[in-house]
Amino acid sequence: MKKIKLHDKEFKLLVESAAIDLAITGLAQRLNSDLKDEQPLFLSVLNGSFMFTSDLLKQINIPGTEVSFIKIASYSGTCSSGTVRELIGFNKNIEGRTIVILEDMIDSGRSMAYLLDLLQARKPKKIYVTAMFYKPQALKCKIPVDYYALSLKNDFVVGRGLDYDDLGRNLPDLYILDNGEEKA
Ligand code: IMP
Ligand code: MG
């Protein structure tokens, strides 16, 4: 079993890179078909979505596709703080546009709820919420999750853009916190 150590914590392999790639390819195919006439603007939420955005967008072939990056933050350590900070420097006119938000992970949904409010105020035609990973059991805010690549249980994970106190984002596989016991 592949294991890694980040700061003080041990993590073990949860999902191999190839399985994540496959799920992202499936997601790209769905988006290519569903949004083919929409000239979508993909809005990648930094930092965690950088790898997802790159992996996904290489497989998007919709005419008029655009990509922009936005930044918010709501997390420190392994437990969601429940507070969401400000949206950093996003001045693009999105009125009438079809927006596809790209998130690394939807956990409580608080950051997404905040982001949706901010973006809706700018009168886009439609916003699709798209996540690489989604923890349905962790959801605390009522938000639409239109597309996701993989759903996960309510556990803390790292890799593939997701970090534990800034470490682990570069890992191609996804790892789960290893507390020494096997879960059923
Ligand atoms: P939410 O607002 O609780 O949905 O949190 C969303 C953000 O928290 C994600 O975009 C991630 O950056 C981060 N996050 C949520 N779950 C995890 C995790 O298991 N590992 C690392 N970061 C996470
Ligand atoms: Mg994030």
mmCIF file with all atom_site columns, C-alpha atoms and ligand atoms in Angstrom:
data_model
loop_
_atom_site.group_PDB
_atom_site.id
_atom_site.type_symbol
_atom_site.label_atom_id
_atom_site.label_alt_id
_atom_site.label_comp_id
_atom_site.label_asym_id
_atom_site.label_entity_id
_atom_site.label_seq_id
_atom_site.pdbx_PDB_ins_code
_atom_site.Cartn_x
_atom_site.Cartn_y
_atom_site.Cartn_z
_atom_site.occupancy
_atom_site.B_iso_or_equiv
_atom_site.pdbx_formal_charge
_atom_site.auth_seq_id
_atom_site.auth_comp_id
_atom_site.auth_asym_id
_atom_site.auth_atom_id
_atom_site.pdbx_PDB_model_num
ATOM   1   C  CA  . MET A 1 1   ? 0.000   0.000  0.000   1.00 0.00 ? 1   MET A CA  1
ATOM   2   C  CA  . LYS A 1 2   ? 1.402   3.370  -1.093  1.00 0.00 ? 2   LYS A CA  1
ATOM   3   C  CA  . LYS A 1 3   ? 1.853   5.739  1.853   1.00 0.00 ? 3   LYS A CA  1
ATOM   4   C  CA  . ILE A 1 4   ? 3.122   9.281  2.188   1.00 0.00 ? 4   ILE A CA  1
ATOM   5   C  CA  . LYS A 1 5   ? 3.812   11.710 5.022   1.00 0.00 ? 5   LYS A CA  1
ATOM   6   C  CA  . LEU A 1 6   ? 2.877   15.401 4.877   1.00 0.00 ? 6   LEU A CA  1
ATOM   7   C  CA  . HIS A 1 7   ? 3.820   17.542 7.878   1.00 0.00 ? 7   HIS A CA  1
ATOM   8   C  CA  . ASP A 1 8   ? 2.814   15.424 10.893  1.00 0.00 ? 8   ASP A CA  1
ATOM   9   C  CA  . LYS A 1 9   ? 0.288   13.151 9.169   1.00 0.00 ? 9   LYS A CA  1
ATOM   10  C  CA  . GLU A 1 10  ? 0.385   9.877  7.248   1.00 0.00 ? 10  GLU A CA  1
ATOM   11  C  CA  . PHE A 1 11  ? -1.779  9.340  4.177   1.00 0.00 ? 11  PHE A CA  1
ATOM   12  C  CA  . LYS A 1 12  ? -2.501  6.201  2.173   1.00 0.00 ? 12  LYS A CA  1
ATOM   13  C  CA  . LEU A 1 13  ? -3.516  5.710  -1.432  1.00 0.00 ? 13  LEU A CA  1
ATOM   14  C  CA  . LEU A 1 14  ? -7.250  6.094  -2.082  1.00 0.00 ? 14  LEU A CA  1
ATOM   15  C  CA  . VAL A 1 15  ? -7.662  6.551  -5.871  1.00 0.00 ? 15  VAL A CA  1
ATOM   16  C  CA  . GLU A 1 16  ? -4.957  5.964  -8.460  1.00 0.00 ? 16  GLU A CA  1
ATOM   17  C  CA  . SER A 1 17  ? -4.164  8.601  -11.028 1.00 0.00 ? 17  SER A CA  1
ATOM   18  C  CA  . ALA A 1 18  ? -5.406  6.472  -13.955 1.00 0.00 ? 18  ALA A CA  1
ATOM   19  C  CA  . ALA A 1 19  ? -8.863  6.100  -12.380 1.00 0.00 ? 19  ALA A CA  1
ATOM   20  C  CA  . ILE A 1 20  ? -9.111  9.863  -11.859 1.00 0.00 ? 20  ILE A CA  1
ATOM   21  C  CA  . ASP A 1 21  ? -8.005  10.442 -15.468 1.00 0.00 ? 21  ASP A CA  1
ATOM   22  C  CA  . LEU A 1 22  ? -10.734 8.119  -16.687 1.00 0.00 ? 22  LEU A CA  1
ATOM   23  C  CA  . ALA A 1 23  ? -13.423 9.879  -14.639 1.00 0.00 ? 23  ALA A CA  1
ATOM   24  C  CA  . ILE A 1 24  ? -12.263 13.280 -15.944 1.00 0.00 ? 24  ILE A CA  1
ATOM   25  C  CA  . THR A 1 25  ? -12.377 11.996 -19.528 1.00 0.00 ? 25  THR A CA  1
ATOM   26  C  CA  . GLY A 1 26  ? -15.971 10.863 -18.953 1.00 0.00 ? 26  GLY A CA  1
ATOM   27  C  CA  . LEU A 1 27  ? -16.807 14.279 -17.528 1.00 0.00 ? 27  LEU A CA  1
ATOM   28  C  CA  . ALA A 1 28  ? -15.205 16.056 -20.515 1.00 0.00 ? 28  ALA A CA  1
ATOM   29  C  CA  . GLN A 1 29  ? -17.287 13.965 -22.908 1.00 0.00 ? 29  GLN A CA  1
ATOM   30  C  CA  . ARG A 1 30  ? -20.500 14.884 -21.079 1.00 0.00 ? 30  ARG A CA  1
ATOM   31  C  CA  . LEU A 1 31  ? -19.625 18.586 -21.108 1.00 0.00 ? 31  LEU A CA  1
ATOM   32  C  CA  . ASN A 1 32  ? -18.602 18.481 -24.789 1.00 0.00 ? 32  ASN A CA  1
ATOM   33  C  CA  . SER A 1 33  ? -21.988 17.101 -25.642 1.00 0.00 ? 33  SER A CA  1
ATOM   34  C  CA  . ASP A 1 34  ? -24.203 19.053 -23.206 1.00 0.00 ? 34  ASP A CA  1
ATOM   35  C  CA  . LEU A 1 35  ? -22.601 22.478 -23.770 1.00 0.00 ? 35  LEU A CA  1
ATOM   36  C  CA  . LYS A 1 36  ? -21.624 22.225 -27.426 1.00 0.00 ? 36  LYS A CA  1
ATOM   37  C  CA  . ASP A 1 37  ? -23.584 25.336 -28.472 1.00 0.00 ? 37  ASP A CA  1
ATOM   38  C  CA  . GLU A 1 38  ? -22.919 27.410 -25.344 1.00 0.00 ? 38  GLU A CA  1
ATOM   39  C  CA  . GLN A 1 39  ? -19.476 29.012 -25.902 1.00 0.00 ? 39  GLN A CA  1
ATOM   40  C  CA  . PRO A 1 40  ? -18.775 28.285 -22.223 1.00 0.00 ? 40  PRO A CA  1
ATOM   41  C  CA  . LEU A 1 41  ? -16.567 30.294 -19.925 1.00 0.00 ? 41  LEU A CA  1
ATOM   42  C  CA  . PHE A 1 42  ? -14.810 27.885 -17.561 1.00 0.00 ? 42  PHE A CA  1
ATOM   43  C  CA  . LEU A 1 43  ? -14.053 29.538 -14.230 1.00 0.00 ? 43  LEU A CA  1
ATOM   44  C  CA  . SER A 1 44  ? -11.336 27.651 -12.414 1.00 0.00 ? 44  SER A CA  1
ATOM   45  C  CA  . VAL A 1 45  ? -11.237 28.148 -8.650  1.00 0.00 ? 45  VAL A CA  1
ATOM   46  C  CA  . LEU A 1 46  ? -7.617  28.426 -7.502  1.00 0.00 ? 46  LEU A CA  1
ATOM   47  C  CA  . ASN A 1 47  ? -5.498  27.043 -5.995  1.00 0.00 ? 47  ASN A CA  1
ATOM   48  C  CA  . GLY A 1 48  ? -6.916  23.541 -5.787  1.00 0.00 ? 48  GLY A CA  1
ATOM   49  C  CA  . SER A 1 49  ? -8.375  23.331 -9.298  1.00 0.00 ? 49  SER A CA  1
ATOM   50  C  CA  . PHE A 1 50  ? -5.216  23.969 -11.280 1.00 0.00 ? 50  PHE A CA  1
ATOM   51  C  CA  . MET A 1 51  ? -4.576  20.315 -12.120 1.00 0.00 ? 51  MET A CA  1
ATOM   52  C  CA  . PHE A 1 52  ? -8.243  19.458 -12.705 1.00 0.00 ? 52  PHE A CA  1
ATOM   53  C  CA  . THR A 1 53  ? -8.589  22.468 -15.016 1.00 0.00 ? 53  THR A CA  1
ATOM   54  C  CA  . SER A 1 54  ? -5.587  21.436 -17.072 1.00 0.00 ? 54  SER A CA  1
ATOM   55  C  CA  . ASP A 1 55  ? -6.635  17.779 -17.289 1.00 0.00 ? 55  ASP A CA  1
ATOM   56  C  CA  . LEU A 1 56  ? -10.222 18.628 -18.193 1.00 0.00 ? 56  LEU A CA  1
ATOM   57  C  CA  . LEU A 1 57  ? -9.679  21.527 -20.591 1.00 0.00 ? 57  LEU A CA  1
ATOM   58  C  CA  . LYS A 1 58  ? -7.260  19.563 -22.782 1.00 0.00 ? 58  LYS A CA  1
ATOM   59  C  CA  . GLN A 1 59  ? -10.241 17.362 -23.595 1.00 0.00 ? 59  GLN A CA  1
ATOM   60  C  CA  . ILE A 1 60  ? -12.830 20.091 -24.139 1.00 0.00 ? 60  ILE A CA  1
ATOM   61  C  CA  . ASN A 1 61  ? -13.487 20.745 -27.835 1.00 0.00 ? 61  ASN A CA  1
ATOM   62  C  CA  . ILE A 1 62  ? -16.419 23.170 -27.660 1.00 0.00 ? 62  ILE A CA  1
ATOM   63  C  CA  . PRO A 1 63  ? -16.125 26.153 -30.059 1.00 0.00 ? 63  PRO A CA  1
ATOM   64  C  CA  . GLY A 1 64  ? -15.755 29.450 -28.185 1.00 0.00 ? 64  GLY A CA  1
ATOM   65  C  CA  . THR A 1 65  ? -14.392 27.876 -24.989 1.00 0.00 ? 65  THR A CA  1
ATOM   66  C  CA  . GLU A 1 66  ? -12.728 30.346 -22.611 1.00 0.00 ? 66  GLU A CA  1
ATOM   67  C  CA  . VAL A 1 67  ? -10.911 29.790 -19.314 1.00 0.00 ? 67  VAL A CA  1
ATOM   68  C  CA  . SER A 1 68  ? -10.457 32.244 -16.443 1.00 0.00 ? 68  SER A CA  1
ATOM   69  C  CA  . PHE A 1 69  ? -9.190  31.852 -12.908 1.00 0.00 ? 69  PHE A CA  1
ATOM   70  C  CA  . ILE A 1 70  ? -10.643 33.067 -9.639  1.00 0.00 ? 70  ILE A CA  1
ATOM   71  C  CA  . LYS A 1 71  ? -9.517  32.710 -6.074  1.00 0.00 ? 71  LYS A CA  1
ATOM   72  C  CA  . ILE A 1 72  ? -11.351 32.245 -2.791  1.00 0.00 ? 72  ILE A CA  1
ATOM   73  C  CA  . ALA A 1 73  ? -10.358 30.360 0.336   1.00 0.00 ? 73  ALA A CA  1
ATOM   74  C  CA  . SER A 1 74  ? -12.289 28.653 3.129   1.00 0.00 ? 74  SER A CA  1
ATOM   75  C  CA  . TYR A 1 75  ? -10.025 26.013 4.519   1.00 0.00 ? 75  TYR A CA  1
ATOM   76  C  CA  . SER A 1 76  ? -7.143  25.616 6.934   1.00 0.00 ? 76  SER A CA  1
ATOM   77  C  CA  . GLY A 1 77  ? -5.892  22.326 8.275   1.00 0.00 ? 77  GLY A CA  1
ATOM   78  C  CA  . THR A 1 78  ? -8.174  19.299 8.055   1.00 0.00 ? 78  THR A CA  1
ATOM   79  C  CA  . CYS A 1 79  ? -11.426 20.845 9.231   1.00 0.00 ? 79  CYS A CA  1
ATOM   80  C  CA  . SER A 1 80  ? -13.580 23.294 7.269   1.00 0.00 ? 80  SER A CA  1
ATOM   81  C  CA  . SER A 1 81  ? -13.504 26.601 9.117   1.00 0.00 ? 81  SER A CA  1
ATOM   82  C  CA  . GLY A 1 82  ? -16.957 27.627 7.983   1.00 0.00 ? 82  GLY A CA  1
ATOM   83  C  CA  . THR A 1 83  ? -15.774 31.085 7.045   1.00 0.00 ? 83  THR A CA  1
ATOM   84  C  CA  . VAL A 1 84  ? -15.275 32.098 3.461   1.00 0.00 ? 84  VAL A CA  1
ATOM   85  C  CA  . ARG A 1 85  ? -12.955 34.876 2.394   1.00 0.00 ? 85  ARG A CA  1
ATOM   86  C  CA  . GLU A 1 86  ? -13.257 37.366 -0.408  1.00 0.00 ? 86  GLU A CA  1
ATOM   87  C  CA  . LEU A 1 87  ? -13.199 36.740 -4.140  1.00 0.00 ? 87  LEU A CA  1
ATOM   88  C  CA  . ILE A 1 88  ? -9.866  38.008 -5.414  1.00 0.00 ? 88  ILE A CA  1
ATOM   89  C  CA  . GLY A 1 89  ? -9.669  40.306 -8.456  1.00 0.00 ? 89  GLY A CA  1
ATOM   90  C  CA  . PHE A 1 90  ? -12.261 39.038 -10.913 1.00 0.00 ? 90  PHE A CA  1
ATOM   91  C  CA  . ASN A 1 91  ? -13.501 41.778 -13.220 1.00 0.00 ? 91  ASN A CA  1
ATOM   92  C  CA  . LYS A 1 92  ? -14.668 39.838 -16.261 1.00 0.00 ? 92  LYS A CA  1
ATOM   93  C  CA  . ASN A 1 93  ? -18.074 40.707 -17.703 1.00 0.00 ? 93  ASN A CA  1
ATOM   94  C  CA  . ILE A 1 94  ? -20.096 37.485 -17.547 1.00 0.00 ? 94  ILE A CA  1
ATOM   95  C  CA  . GLU A 1 95  ? -23.524 38.905 -18.378 1.00 0.00 ? 95  GLU A CA  1
ATOM   96  C  CA  . GLY A 1 96  ? -25.407 36.493 -20.635 1.00 0.00 ? 96  GLY A CA  1
ATOM   97  C  CA  . ARG A 1 97  ? -22.572 33.937 -20.590 1.00 0.00 ? 97  ARG A CA  1
ATOM   98  C  CA  . THR A 1 98  ? -22.736 30.241 -19.792 1.00 0.00 ? 98  THR A CA  1
ATOM   99  C  CA  . ILE A 1 99  ? -20.383 29.713 -16.853 1.00 0.00 ? 99  ILE A CA  1
ATOM   100 C  CA  . VAL A 1 100 ? -18.876 26.398 -15.790 1.00 0.00 ? 100 VAL A CA  1
ATOM   101 C  CA  . ILE A 1 101 ? -17.304 26.703 -12.335 1.00 0.00 ? 101 ILE A CA  1
ATOM   102 C  CA  . LEU A 1 102 ? -14.454 24.230 -11.863 1.00 0.00 ? 102 LEU A CA  1
ATOM   103 C  CA  . GLU A 1 103 ? -13.789 23.216 -8.259  1.00 0.00 ? 103 GLU A CA  1
ATOM   104 C  CA  . ASP A 1 104 ? -11.330 20.625 -7.004  1.00 0.00 ? 104 ASP A CA  1
ATOM   105 C  CA  . MET A 1 105 ? -13.730 19.493 -4.279  1.00 0.00 ? 105 MET A CA  1
ATOM   106 C  CA  . ILE A 1 106 ? -17.212 20.212 -2.988  1.00 0.00 ? 106 ILE A CA  1
ATOM   107 C  CA  . ASP A 1 107 ? -17.228 19.519 0.727   1.00 0.00 ? 107 ASP A CA  1
ATOM   108 C  CA  . SER A 1 108 ? -19.620 21.596 2.878   1.00 0.00 ? 108 SER A CA  1
ATOM   109 C  CA  . GLY A 1 109 ? -20.538 23.621 -0.211  1.00 0.00 ? 109 GLY A CA  1
ATOM   110 C  CA  . ARG A 1 110 ? -20.021 26.895 1.656   1.00 0.00 ? 110 ARG A CA  1
ATOM   111 C  CA  . SER A 1 111 ? -17.423 28.287 -0.742  1.00 0.00 ? 111 SER A CA  1
ATOM   112 C  CA  . MET A 1 112 ? -19.598 27.380 -3.703  1.00 0.00 ? 112 MET A CA  1
ATOM   113 C  CA  . ALA A 1 113 ? -22.725 28.938 -2.163  1.00 0.00 ? 113 ALA A CA  1
ATOM   114 C  CA  . TYR A 1 114 ? -20.771 32.156 -1.665  1.00 0.00 ? 114 TYR A CA  1
ATOM   115 C  CA  . LEU A 1 115 ? -19.333 32.082 -5.155  1.00 0.00 ? 115 LEU A CA  1
ATOM   116 C  CA  . LEU A 1 116 ? -22.718 31.384 -6.736  1.00 0.00 ? 116 LEU A CA  1
ATOM   117 C  CA  . ASP A 1 117 ? -24.240 34.422 -4.988  1.00 0.00 ? 117 ASP A CA  1
ATOM   118 C  CA  . LEU A 1 118 ? -21.444 36.647 -6.220  1.00 0.00 ? 118 LEU A CA  1
ATOM   119 C  CA  . LEU A 1 119 ? -21.579 35.396 -9.780  1.00 0.00 ? 119 LEU A CA  1
ATOM   120 C  CA  . GLN A 1 120 ? -25.404 35.357 -10.042 1.00 0.00 ? 120 GLN A CA  1
ATOM   121 C  CA  . ALA A 1 121 ? -25.373 39.074 -9.251  1.00 0.00 ? 121 ALA A CA  1
ATOM   122 C  CA  . ARG A 1 122 ? -23.441 39.589 -12.496 1.00 0.00 ? 122 ARG A CA  1
ATOM   123 C  CA  . LYS A 1 123 ? -26.337 38.125 -14.507 1.00 0.00 ? 123 LYS A CA  1
ATOM   124 C  CA  . PRO A 1 124 ? -24.868 35.179 -16.400 1.00 0.00 ? 124 PRO A CA  1
ATOM   125 C  CA  . LYS A 1 125 ? -27.174 33.111 -18.604 1.00 0.00 ? 125 LYS A CA  1
ATOM   126 C  CA  . LYS A 1 126 ? -26.541 29.951 -16.581 1.00 0.00 ? 126 LYS A CA  1
ATOM   127 C  CA  . ILE A 1 127 ? -23.990 28.616 -14.092 1.00 0.00 ? 127 ILE A CA  1
ATOM   128 C  CA  . TYR A 1 128 ? -22.988 24.967 -14.002 1.00 0.00 ? 128 TYR A CA  1
ATOM   129 C  CA  . VAL A 1 129 ? -21.230 23.757 -10.865 1.00 0.00 ? 129 VAL A CA  1
ATOM   130 C  CA  . THR A 1 130 ? -18.571 21.196 -11.765 1.00 0.00 ? 130 THR A CA  1
ATOM   131 C  CA  . ALA A 1 131 ? -16.266 19.421 -9.326  1.00 0.00 ? 131 ALA A CA  1
ATOM   132 C  CA  . MET A 1 132 ? -13.480 16.900 -9.679  1.00 0.00 ? 132 MET A CA  1
ATOM   133 C  CA  . PHE A 1 133 ? -14.446 15.383 -6.315  1.00 0.00 ? 133 PHE A CA  1
ATOM   134 C  CA  . TYR A 1 134 ? -17.713 15.642 -4.419  1.00 0.00 ? 134 TYR A CA  1
ATOM   135 C  CA  . LYS A 1 135 ? -18.506 14.524 -0.846  1.00 0.00 ? 135 LYS A CA  1
ATOM   136 C  CA  . PRO A 1 136 ? -22.332 14.347 -0.866  1.00 0.00 ? 136 PRO A CA  1
ATOM   137 C  CA  . GLN A 1 137 ? -22.505 13.422 2.828   1.00 0.00 ? 137 GLN A CA  1
ATOM   138 C  CA  . ALA A 1 138 ? -20.579 16.547 3.826   1.00 0.00 ? 138 ALA A CA  1
ATOM   139 C  CA  . LEU A 1 139 ? -22.860 19.023 2.063   1.00 0.00 ? 139 LEU A CA  1
ATOM   140 C  CA  . LYS A 1 140 ? -24.217 21.694 4.426   1.00 0.00 ? 140 LYS A CA  1
ATOM   141 C  CA  . CYS A 1 141 ? -25.436 24.306 1.929   1.00 0.00 ? 141 CYS A CA  1
ATOM   142 C  CA  . LYS A 1 142 ? -28.146 23.811 -0.627  1.00 0.00 ? 142 LYS A CA  1
ATOM   143 C  CA  . ILE A 1 143 ? -26.238 24.154 -3.896  1.00 0.00 ? 143 ILE A CA  1
ATOM   144 C  CA  . PRO A 1 144 ? -26.680 22.455 -7.260  1.00 0.00 ? 144 PRO A CA  1
ATOM   145 C  CA  . VAL A 1 145 ? -23.821 20.108 -8.156  1.00 0.00 ? 145 VAL A CA  1
ATOM   146 C  CA  . ASP A 1 146 ? -24.367 19.736 -11.882 1.00 0.00 ? 146 ASP A CA  1
ATOM   147 C  CA  . TYR A 1 147 ? -21.314 17.665 -12.780 1.00 0.00 ? 147 TYR A CA  1
ATOM   148 C  CA  . TYR A 1 148 ? -18.581 15.832 -10.925 1.00 0.00 ? 148 TYR A CA  1
ATOM   149 C  CA  . ALA A 1 149 ? -15.910 13.276 -11.816 1.00 0.00 ? 149 ALA A CA  1
ATOM   150 C  CA  . LEU A 1 150 ? -15.839 11.166 -8.628  1.00 0.00 ? 150 LEU A CA  1
ATOM   151 C  CA  . SER A 1 151 ? -17.842 11.108 -5.405  1.00 0.00 ? 151 SER A CA  1
ATOM   152 C  CA  . LEU A 1 152 ? -16.078 10.354 -2.126  1.00 0.00 ? 152 LEU A CA  1
ATOM   153 C  CA  . LYS A 1 153 ? -16.972 9.543  1.452   1.00 0.00 ? 153 LYS A CA  1
ATOM   154 C  CA  . ASN A 1 154 ? -16.671 12.208 4.090   1.00 0.00 ? 154 ASN A CA  1
ATOM   155 C  CA  . ASP A 1 155 ? -12.907 11.883 4.644   1.00 0.00 ? 155 ASP A CA  1
ATOM   156 C  CA  . PHE A 1 156 ? -10.014 14.282 4.313   1.00 0.00 ? 156 PHE A CA  1
ATOM   157 C  CA  . VAL A 1 157 ? -7.980  13.667 1.160   1.00 0.00 ? 157 VAL A CA  1
ATOM   158 C  CA  . VAL A 1 158 ? -4.896  15.151 -0.533  1.00 0.00 ? 158 VAL A CA  1
ATOM   159 C  CA  . GLY A 1 159 ? -3.335  15.085 -3.980  1.00 0.00 ? 159 GLY A CA  1
ATOM   160 C  CA  . ARG A 1 160 ? -4.439  16.071 -7.435  1.00 0.00 ? 160 ARG A CA  1
ATOM   161 C  CA  . GLY A 1 161 ? -4.475  19.748 -6.444  1.00 0.00 ? 161 GLY A CA  1
ATOM   162 C  CA  . LEU A 1 162 ? -5.822  19.263 -2.918  1.00 0.00 ? 162 LEU A CA  1
ATOM   163 C  CA  . ASP A 1 163 ? -3.511  20.119 -0.046  1.00 0.00 ? 163 ASP A CA  1
ATOM   164 C  CA  . TYR A 1 164 ? -2.916  19.545 3.611   1.00 0.00 ? 164 TYR A CA  1
ATOM   165 C  CA  . ASP A 1 165 ? -1.527  22.857 4.858   1.00 0.00 ? 165 ASP A CA  1
ATOM   166 C  CA  . ASP A 1 166 ? -0.028  23.601 1.435   1.00 0.00 ? 166 ASP A CA  1
ATOM   167 C  CA  . LEU A 1 167 ? 1.554   20.196 0.870   1.00 0.00 ? 167 LEU A CA  1
ATOM   168 C  CA  . GLY A 1 168 ? 0.430   17.418 -1.450  1.00 0.00 ? 168 GLY A CA  1
ATOM   169 C  CA  . ARG A 1 169 ? -1.102  19.422 -4.299  1.00 0.00 ? 169 ARG A CA  1
ATOM   170 C  CA  . ASN A 1 170 ? 1.366   18.019 -6.831  1.00 0.00 ? 170 ASN A CA  1
ATOM   171 C  CA  . LEU A 1 171 ? 0.566   14.353 -6.181  1.00 0.00 ? 171 LEU A CA  1
ATOM   172 C  CA  . PRO A 1 172 ? -1.102  12.679 -9.202  1.00 0.00 ? 172 PRO A CA  1
ATOM   173 C  CA  . ASP A 1 173 ? -2.902  10.077 -7.053  1.00 0.00 ? 173 ASP A CA  1
ATOM   174 C  CA  . LEU A 1 174 ? -5.453  10.835 -4.325  1.00 0.00 ? 174 LEU A CA  1
ATOM   175 C  CA  . TYR A 1 175 ? -4.558  9.955  -0.730  1.00 0.00 ? 175 TYR A CA  1
ATOM   176 C  CA  . ILE A 1 176 ? -6.666  9.632  2.399   1.00 0.00 ? 176 ILE A CA  1
ATOM   177 C  CA  . LEU A 1 177 ? -5.667  10.380 5.970   1.00 0.00 ? 177 LEU A CA  1
ATOM   178 C  CA  . ASP A 1 178 ? -4.336  7.162  7.494   1.00 0.00 ? 178 ASP A CA  1
ATOM   179 C  CA  . ASN A 1 179 ? -5.358  6.807  11.128  1.00 0.00 ? 179 ASN A CA  1
ATOM   180 C  CA  . GLY A 1 180 ? -3.955  3.302  11.344  1.00 0.00 ? 180 GLY A CA  1
ATOM   181 C  CA  . GLU A 1 181 ? -7.222  1.391  11.170  1.00 0.00 ? 181 GLU A CA  1
ATOM   182 C  CA  . GLU A 1 182 ? -8.911  -0.105 8.115   1.00 0.00 ? 182 GLU A CA  1
ATOM   183 C  CA  . LYS A 1 183 ? -12.453 1.123  7.474   1.00 0.00 ? 183 LYS A CA  1
ATOM   184 C  CA  . ALA A 1 184 ? -15.097 -1.373 6.361   1.00 0.00 ? 184 ALA A CA  1
HETATM 185 P  P1  . IMP B 2 .   ? -16.329 23.717 1.171   1.00 0.00 ? 1   IMP B P1  1
HETATM 186 O  O1  . IMP B 2 .   ? -16.560 25.186 1.166   1.00 0.00 ? 1   IMP B O1  1
HETATM 187 O  O2  . IMP B 2 .   ? -16.459 23.115 2.543   1.00 0.00 ? 1   IMP B O2  1
HETATM 188 O  O3  . IMP B 2 .   ? -17.160 22.969 0.137   1.00 0.00 ? 1   IMP B O3  1
HETATM 189 O  O4  . IMP B 2 .   ? -14.802 23.490 0.853   1.00 0.00 ? 1   IMP B O4  1
HETATM 190 C  C1  . IMP B 2 .   ? -14.334 23.594 -0.399  1.00 0.00 ? 1   IMP B C1  1
HETATM 191 C  C2  . IMP B 2 .   ? -12.830 23.716 -0.459  1.00 0.00 ? 1   IMP B C2  1
HETATM 192 O  O5  . IMP B 2 .   ? -12.192 23.175 0.705   1.00 0.00 ? 1   IMP B O5  1
HETATM 193 C  C3  . IMP B 2 .   ? -12.326 22.891 -1.620  1.00 0.00 ? 1   IMP B C3  1
HETATM 194 O  O6  . IMP B 2 .   ? -12.274 23.687 -2.775  1.00 0.00 ? 1   IMP B O6  1
HETATM 195 C  C4  . IMP B 2 .   ? -10.978 22.448 -1.167  1.00 0.00 ? 1   IMP B C4  1
HETATM 196 O  O7  . IMP B 2 .   ? -10.025 23.412 -1.525  1.00 0.00 ? 1   IMP B O7  1
HETATM 197 C  C5  . IMP B 2 .   ? -11.092 22.381 0.330   1.00 0.00 ? 1   IMP B C5  1
HETATM 198 N  N1  . IMP B 2 .   ? -11.312 20.992 0.751   1.00 0.00 ? 1   IMP B N1  1
HETATM 199 C  C6  . IMP B 2 .   ? -12.491 20.372 0.984   1.00 0.00 ? 1   IMP B C6  1
HETATM 200 N  N2  . IMP B 2 .   ? -12.321 19.092 1.327   1.00 0.00 ? 1   IMP B N2  1
HETATM 201 C  C7  . IMP B 2 .   ? -10.987 18.878 1.295   1.00 0.00 ? 1   IMP B C7  1
HETATM 202 C  C8  . IMP B 2 .   ? -10.161 17.724 1.521   1.00 0.00 ? 1   IMP B C8  1
HETATM 203 O  O8  . IMP B 2 .   ? -10.617 16.608 1.822   1.00 0.00 ? 1   IMP B O8  1
HETATM 204 N  N3  . IMP B 2 .   ? -8.822  17.915 1.372   1.00 0.00 ? 1   IMP B N3  1
HETATM 205 C  C9  . IMP B 2 .   ? -8.264  19.098 1.034   1.00 0.00 ? 1   IMP B C9  1
HETATM 206 N  N4  . IMP B 2 .   ? -8.993  20.203 0.810   1.00 0.00 ? 1   IMP B N4  1
HETATM 207 C  C10 . IMP B 2 .   ? -10.339 20.092 0.928   1.00 0.00 ? 1   IMP B C10 1
HETATM 208 MG MG  . MG  B 3 .   ? -10.528 24.815 -3.458  1.00 0.00 ? 2   MG  B MG  1
#
